[in-house]
Short mmCIF file of C-alpha atoms in Angstrom, two decimals:
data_model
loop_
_atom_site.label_atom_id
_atom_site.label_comp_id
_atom_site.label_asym_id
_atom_site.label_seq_id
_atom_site.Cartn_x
_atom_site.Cartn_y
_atom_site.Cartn_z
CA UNK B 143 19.92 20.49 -17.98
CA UNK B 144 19.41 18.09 -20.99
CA UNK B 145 16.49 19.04 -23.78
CA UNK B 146 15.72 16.21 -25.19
CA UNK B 147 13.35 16.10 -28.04
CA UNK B 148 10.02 13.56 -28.15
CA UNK B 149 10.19 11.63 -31.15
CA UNK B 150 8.73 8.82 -29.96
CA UNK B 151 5.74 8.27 -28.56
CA UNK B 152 5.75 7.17 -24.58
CA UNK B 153 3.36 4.32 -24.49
CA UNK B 154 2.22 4.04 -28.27
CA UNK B 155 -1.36 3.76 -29.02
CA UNK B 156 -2.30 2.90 -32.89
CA UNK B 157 -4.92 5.24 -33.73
CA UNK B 158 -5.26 5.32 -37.42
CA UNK B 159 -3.12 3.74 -41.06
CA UNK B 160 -1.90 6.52 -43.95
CA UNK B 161 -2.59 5.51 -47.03
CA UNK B 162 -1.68 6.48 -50.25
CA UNK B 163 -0.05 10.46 -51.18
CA UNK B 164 -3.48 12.68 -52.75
CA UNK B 165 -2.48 15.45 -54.98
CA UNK B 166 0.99 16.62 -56.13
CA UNK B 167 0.88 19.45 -53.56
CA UNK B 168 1.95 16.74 -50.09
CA UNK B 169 -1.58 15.84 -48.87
CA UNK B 170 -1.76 12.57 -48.07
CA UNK B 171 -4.77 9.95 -47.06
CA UNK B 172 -5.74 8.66 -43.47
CA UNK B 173 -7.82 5.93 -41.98
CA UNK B 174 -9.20 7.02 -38.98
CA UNK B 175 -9.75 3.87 -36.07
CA UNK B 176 -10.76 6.31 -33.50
CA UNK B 177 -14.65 5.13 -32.73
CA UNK B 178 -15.93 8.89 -34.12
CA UNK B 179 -13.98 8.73 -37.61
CA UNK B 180 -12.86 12.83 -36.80
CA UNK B 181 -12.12 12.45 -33.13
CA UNK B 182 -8.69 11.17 -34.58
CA UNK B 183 -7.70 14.93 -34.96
CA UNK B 184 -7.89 15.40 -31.22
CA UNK B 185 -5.35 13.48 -30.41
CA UNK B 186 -1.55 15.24 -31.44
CA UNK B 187 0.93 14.82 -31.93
CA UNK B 188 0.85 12.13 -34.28
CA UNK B 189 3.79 9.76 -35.11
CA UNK B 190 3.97 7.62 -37.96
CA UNK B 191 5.71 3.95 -37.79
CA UNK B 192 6.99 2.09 -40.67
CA UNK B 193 10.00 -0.23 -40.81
CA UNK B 194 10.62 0.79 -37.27
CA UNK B 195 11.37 4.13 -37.82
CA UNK B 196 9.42 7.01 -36.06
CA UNK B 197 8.56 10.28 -37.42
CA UNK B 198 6.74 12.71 -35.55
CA UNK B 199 3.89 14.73 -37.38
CA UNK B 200 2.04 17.80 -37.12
CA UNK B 201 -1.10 18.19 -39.28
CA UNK B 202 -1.05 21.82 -40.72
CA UNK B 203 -4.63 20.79 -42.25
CA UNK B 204 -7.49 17.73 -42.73
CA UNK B 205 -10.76 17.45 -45.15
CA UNK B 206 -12.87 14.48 -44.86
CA UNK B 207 -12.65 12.50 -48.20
CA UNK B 208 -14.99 10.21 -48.60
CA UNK B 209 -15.00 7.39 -45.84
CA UNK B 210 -11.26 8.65 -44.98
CA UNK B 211 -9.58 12.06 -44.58
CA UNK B 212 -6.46 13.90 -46.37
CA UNK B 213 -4.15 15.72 -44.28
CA UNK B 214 -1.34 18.02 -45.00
CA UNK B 215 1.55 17.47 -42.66
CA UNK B 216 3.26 20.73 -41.70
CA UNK B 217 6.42 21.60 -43.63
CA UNK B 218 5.94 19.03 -46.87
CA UNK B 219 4.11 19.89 -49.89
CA UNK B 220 6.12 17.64 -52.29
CA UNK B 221 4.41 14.05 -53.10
CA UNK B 222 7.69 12.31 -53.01
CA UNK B 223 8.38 13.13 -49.53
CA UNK B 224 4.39 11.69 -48.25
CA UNK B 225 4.78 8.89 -50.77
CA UNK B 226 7.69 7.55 -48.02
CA UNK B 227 4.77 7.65 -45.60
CA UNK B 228 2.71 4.91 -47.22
CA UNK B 229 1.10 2.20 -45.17
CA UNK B 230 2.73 3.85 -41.62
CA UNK B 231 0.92 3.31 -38.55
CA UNK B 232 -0.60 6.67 -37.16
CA UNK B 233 0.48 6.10 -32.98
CA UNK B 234 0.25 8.51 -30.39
CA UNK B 235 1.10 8.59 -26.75
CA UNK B 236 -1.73 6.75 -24.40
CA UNK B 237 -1.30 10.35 -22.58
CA UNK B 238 -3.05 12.00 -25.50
CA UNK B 239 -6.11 10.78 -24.41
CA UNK B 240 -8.66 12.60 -22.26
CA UNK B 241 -8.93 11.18 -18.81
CA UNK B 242 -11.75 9.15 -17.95
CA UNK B 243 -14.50 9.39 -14.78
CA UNK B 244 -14.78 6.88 -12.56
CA UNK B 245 -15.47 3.10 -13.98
CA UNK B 246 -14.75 4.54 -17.35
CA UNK B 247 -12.31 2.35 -19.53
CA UNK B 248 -11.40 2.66 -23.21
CA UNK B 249 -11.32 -0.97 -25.01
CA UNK B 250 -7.20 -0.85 -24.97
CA UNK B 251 -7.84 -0.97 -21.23
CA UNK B 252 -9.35 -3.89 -20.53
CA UNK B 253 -7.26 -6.00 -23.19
CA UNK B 254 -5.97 -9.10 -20.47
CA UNK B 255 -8.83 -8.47 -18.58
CA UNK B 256 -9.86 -11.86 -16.23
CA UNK B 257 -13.42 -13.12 -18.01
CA UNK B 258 -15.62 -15.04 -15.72
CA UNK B 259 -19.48 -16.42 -16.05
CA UNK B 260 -21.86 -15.44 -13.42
CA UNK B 261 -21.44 -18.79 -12.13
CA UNK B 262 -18.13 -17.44 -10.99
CA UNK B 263 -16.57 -19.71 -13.22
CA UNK B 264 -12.98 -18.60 -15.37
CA UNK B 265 -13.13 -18.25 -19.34
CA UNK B 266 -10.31 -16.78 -19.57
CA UNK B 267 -8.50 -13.33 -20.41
CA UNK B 268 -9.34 -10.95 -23.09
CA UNK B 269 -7.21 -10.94 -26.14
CA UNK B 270 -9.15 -8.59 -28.96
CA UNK B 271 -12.18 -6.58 -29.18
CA UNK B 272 -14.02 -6.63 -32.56
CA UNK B 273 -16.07 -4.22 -34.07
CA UNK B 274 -19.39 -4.90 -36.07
CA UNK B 275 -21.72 -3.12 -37.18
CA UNK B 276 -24.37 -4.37 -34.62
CA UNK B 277 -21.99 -4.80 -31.52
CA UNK B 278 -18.80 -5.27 -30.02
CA UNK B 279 -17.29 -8.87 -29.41
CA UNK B 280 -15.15 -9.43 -26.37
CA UNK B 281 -12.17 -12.32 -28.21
CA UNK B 282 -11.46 -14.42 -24.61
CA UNK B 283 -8.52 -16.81 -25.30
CA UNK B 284 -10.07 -19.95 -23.70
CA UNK B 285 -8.73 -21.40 -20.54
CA UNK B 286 -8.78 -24.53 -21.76
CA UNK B 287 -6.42 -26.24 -23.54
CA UNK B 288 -9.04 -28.88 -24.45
CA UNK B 289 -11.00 -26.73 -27.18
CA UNK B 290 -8.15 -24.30 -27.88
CA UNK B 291 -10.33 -22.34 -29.55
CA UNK B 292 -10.94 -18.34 -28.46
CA UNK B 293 -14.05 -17.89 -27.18
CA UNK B 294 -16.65 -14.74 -29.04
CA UNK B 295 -18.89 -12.87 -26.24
CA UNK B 296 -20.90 -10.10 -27.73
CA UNK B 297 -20.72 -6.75 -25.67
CA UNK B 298 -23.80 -5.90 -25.02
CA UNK B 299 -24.23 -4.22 -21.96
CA UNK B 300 -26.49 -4.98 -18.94
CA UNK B 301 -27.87 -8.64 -20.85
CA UNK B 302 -24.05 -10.62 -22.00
CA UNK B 303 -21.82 -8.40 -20.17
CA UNK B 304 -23.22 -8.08 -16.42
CA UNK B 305 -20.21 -5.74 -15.26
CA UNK B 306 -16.54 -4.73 -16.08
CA UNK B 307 -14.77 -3.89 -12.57
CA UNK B 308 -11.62 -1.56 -14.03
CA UNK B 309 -10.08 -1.96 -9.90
CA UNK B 310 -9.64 -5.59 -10.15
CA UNK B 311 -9.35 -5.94 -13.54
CA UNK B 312 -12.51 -8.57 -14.28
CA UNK B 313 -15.36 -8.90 -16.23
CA UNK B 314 -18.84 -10.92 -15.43
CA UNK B 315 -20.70 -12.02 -18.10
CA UNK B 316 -23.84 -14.53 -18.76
CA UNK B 317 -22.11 -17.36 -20.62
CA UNK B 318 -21.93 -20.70 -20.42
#
């Protein structure tokens, strides 16, 4: 039998950005994308991606700072060595996640998602989500090549978005 070692993540899910080293001691800053800012710390093993190159992480410790964290990645406490680390991408594996219930998605899920009016007429497919501060906006690359501009549907649900079927892969919204 073959052990192989995971160093890279199966189906990679950006979760977070490390910023700059903190301290002489290895700590290093994170920026958390995970909707609750700490929630990021729930999902390990982490992998960092820069240059593609992978290097899988394990956090030996974490402190909020600010509107970001600092972490101390297991086995380093030398600034030169998290300095490398600078502007990675923090993935993990989509199986990190916890399973959902029933009709449950998580926004990566319904990326190329068919969009369609109540009318039963086609937008188009989701592209992007955007977050605001007052709500979510569904980015719909237009259907036409006419306007080719993306179309912007706020997600709010029960009034804009009417339902999101995660079988079929639609969602029904009132728009025009």
């Amino acid at each position: 039998m073959i052990n192989i070692s995971i160093n890279i993540p199966e189906k990679p899910l950006l979760i977070g950005k490390v910023g700059k080293s903190y301290g002489v001691l290895g700590w290093i800053n994170i920026f958390s994308f995970t909707e609750k800012k700490d929630a990021i710390f729930n999902y390990l093993p982490w992998f960092f991606f820069k240059e593609k190159k992978w290097k899988k992480v394990q956090i030996e410790n974490w402190k909020k700072y600010k509107n970001h964290f600092i972490v101390n990645i297991k086995g380093i406490s030398d600034r030169s060595i998290t300095e490398k680390f600078t502007n990675s991408d923090i993935i993990i594996s989509k199986h990190a996640l916890p399973l959902l219930k029933k009709n449950d998605y998580y926004w990566h899920d319904i990326i190329n998602y068919k969009v369609f009016n109540t009318d039963q007429r086609y937008l188009g497919n989701v592209i992007n989500l955007i977050r605001t501060k007052n709500n979510d906006i569904l980015v719909v690359k237009n259907k036409s090549d006419i306007f080719k501009k993306n179309i912007l549907i706020p997600f709010i649900e029960n009034k804009i978005i009417k339902n999101v079927d995660t079988k079929n892969k639609f969602i029904f919204v009132q728009w025009n």
